[in-house]
Amino acid sequence: MKIWFLGTGAGRPGKHRNVTGIALQLPDPSCHWWLFDAGEATQHQLLRTPLKLSKLEAVFVTHLHGDHLYGLPGLLSSRSFDGGITPLRLFGPPGLKHYVDTVFGISGTQLDYELHIHELTAPEGEIWDNGTVRIEAGALEHRIACYGYRVTEREQPGKLLVHKLEELGLTAGPLYGKLKQGQSVALEDGTLIRSEDVTGEAKPGRVVTILGDTKPCANVVKLAKGADLLVHEATFARGMEEKAHEFGHSTTAEAAEAAAAAGAKRLVMTHFSGRYGSEDLIRLEAEAAERFKPVTAAVDLMMLEVNRE
């Protein structure tokens, strides 16, 4: 898995930060990727990455504030021009369908693919499984309806124990592949070989949690439980908790506390107020590091690998 930070600023674009957009490239062999939020100019930022709109499989909108949404109509339209013909799923809070239908209706936009819009009405739970990864949503505490998303990769089969297969008289070939995929196979003499008997311990799937805007709340910890990577907003510096909560946001220290409480393995902070310049990120990162490590203050177009342990 790879994750790109297409915009790391809050509220409006700045000289060095675009507004929110995060791309998650799914594990091989799917080659698909998902987008979380699409602030203004998100598709411009995508042009500076290797990601192709034709490979975009789903978009997840955390909430309907403009800095997370205004780039969506143009991006969906451009996908047709980039050869996107496969269906696209769009998830987000109630009102998302009305927004997209209104913009496309007024502008006369026609898409060359099916767009399936799913509005989230339940407070939490699994919302989709594409066979490789599944995604859950949970309500956060912001000024309007807002969600966080938890992406969980399926468990990976363990390594084939070749010496055991050789002892059973099985040579390399198609049956190896079936066993690797977790299937049982039968030999010509009727002997049944179970995958679990000839493979090592299965590898747990990776977990990535991407939150929308939020002040501290129980669902933050629930969505981030044991995550390999937690992406948490840190709109304000430590000591500005009162102001942060007034606007439904969190501070660097609160992002770190959430990561620690959830037992996350890595924290990336984003959604920084425009009051902070690029030179301030070192200080913001250091504030969080006093309570949780490893932590990174994201910058635009930063890409991270989410590796298996």
PDB file of N, CA and C in Angstrom, residues 10 44 51 60 67 70 77 86 99 111 121 136 171 238 260 275 292 299:
ATOM      1  N   ALA A  10      -5.762  23.467   5.881  1.00  0.00           N
ATOM      2  CA  ALA A  10      -7.141  23.581   6.369  1.00  0.00           C
ATOM      3  C   ALA A  10      -7.780  24.852   5.824  1.00  0.00           C
ATOM      4  N   HIS A  44      -5.345  18.681  -9.912  1.00  0.00           N
ATOM      5  CA  HIS A  44      -4.064  19.293 -10.296  1.00  0.00           C
ATOM      6  C   HIS A  44      -2.925  18.617  -9.546  1.00  0.00           C
ATOM      7  N   LEU A  51      -0.427   8.397 -10.240  1.00  0.00           N
ATOM      8  CA  LEU A  51      -1.781   7.856 -10.192  1.00  0.00           C
ATOM      9  C   LEU A  51      -2.610   8.325 -11.385  1.00  0.00           C
ATOM     10  N   PHE A  60     -14.100   8.555  -1.069  1.00  0.00           N
ATOM     11  CA  PHE A  60     -14.731   8.623   0.245  1.00  0.00           C
ATOM     12  C   PHE A  60     -14.633  10.057   0.753  1.00  0.00           C
ATOM     13  N   ASP A  67     -13.471  22.800   1.692  1.00  0.00           N
ATOM     14  CA  ASP A  67     -12.053  22.445   1.559  1.00  0.00           C
ATOM     15  C   ASP A  67     -11.830  20.943   1.449  1.00  0.00           C
ATOM     16  N   TYR A  70     -14.781  20.782  -2.872  1.00  0.00           N
ATOM     17  CA  TYR A  70     -14.945  21.621  -4.059  1.00  0.00           C
ATOM     18  C   TYR A  70     -14.206  21.106  -5.294  1.00  0.00           C
ATOM     19  N   SER A  77     -15.491  14.544 -13.590  1.00  0.00           N
ATOM     20  CA  SER A  77     -15.629  14.827 -15.014  1.00  0.00           C
ATOM     21  C   SER A  77     -14.364  14.460 -15.780  1.00  0.00           C
ATOM     22  N   THR A  86     -14.821   2.240 -16.104  1.00  0.00           N
ATOM     23  CA  THR A  86     -15.330   1.302 -15.107  1.00  0.00           C
ATOM     24  C   THR A  86     -16.166   2.048 -14.076  1.00  0.00           C
ATOM     25  N   TYR A  99     -25.581  17.430  -4.054  1.00  0.00           N
ATOM     26  CA  TYR A  99     -24.498  18.323  -4.488  1.00  0.00           C
ATOM     27  C   TYR A  99     -24.004  17.932  -5.881  1.00  0.00           C
ATOM     28  N   LEU A 111     -21.018  11.748 -17.812  1.00  0.00           N
ATOM     29  CA  LEU A 111     -19.918  10.843 -17.492  1.00  0.00           C
ATOM     30  C   LEU A 111     -19.964   9.619 -18.405  1.00  0.00           C
ATOM     31  N   THR A 121     -25.780   6.803   6.357  1.00  0.00           N
ATOM     32  CA  THR A 121     -26.828   7.210   7.301  1.00  0.00           C
ATOM     33  C   THR A 121     -26.634   6.577   8.669  1.00  0.00           C
ATOM     34  N   GLU A 136     -14.677   0.471   6.815  1.00  0.00           N
ATOM     35  CA  GLU A 136     -15.689   0.813   7.811  1.00  0.00           C
ATOM     36  C   GLU A 136     -15.709   2.323   7.988  1.00  0.00           C
ATOM     37  N   THR A 171       5.052 -31.672  -6.861  1.00  0.00           N
ATOM     38  CA  THR A 171       6.060 -30.803  -7.477  1.00  0.00           C
ATOM     39  C   THR A 171       5.444 -29.463  -7.842  1.00  0.00           C
ATOM     40  N   ARG A 238      -0.439  22.572  20.146  1.00  0.00           N
ATOM     41  CA  ARG A 238      -0.728  22.279  21.555  1.00  0.00           C
ATOM     42  C   ARG A 238      -0.962  23.579  22.309  1.00  0.00           C
ATOM     43  N   ALA A 260      -1.858   7.075  20.658  1.00  0.00           N
ATOM     44  CA  ALA A 260      -1.391   6.259  21.777  1.00  0.00           C
ATOM     45  C   ALA A 260      -2.529   5.428  22.366  1.00  0.00           C
ATOM     46  N   ARG A 275      -2.214  29.525   9.657  1.00  0.00           N
ATOM     47  CA  ARG A 275      -1.347  30.342  10.511  1.00  0.00           C
ATOM     48  C   ARG A 275       0.049  29.745  10.644  1.00  0.00           C
ATOM     49  N   PHE A 292       3.717  10.637  21.459  1.00  0.00           N
ATOM     50  CA  PHE A 292       3.617   9.451  20.608  1.00  0.00           C
ATOM     51  C   PHE A 292       4.690   9.482  19.521  1.00  0.00           C
ATOM     52  N   VAL A 299       3.447  16.862   4.431  1.00  0.00           N
ATOM     53  CA  VAL A 299       3.598  17.978   3.490  1.00  0.00           C
ATOM     54  C   VAL A 299       2.971  17.555   2.172  1.00  0.00           C
TER      55      VAL A 299
END
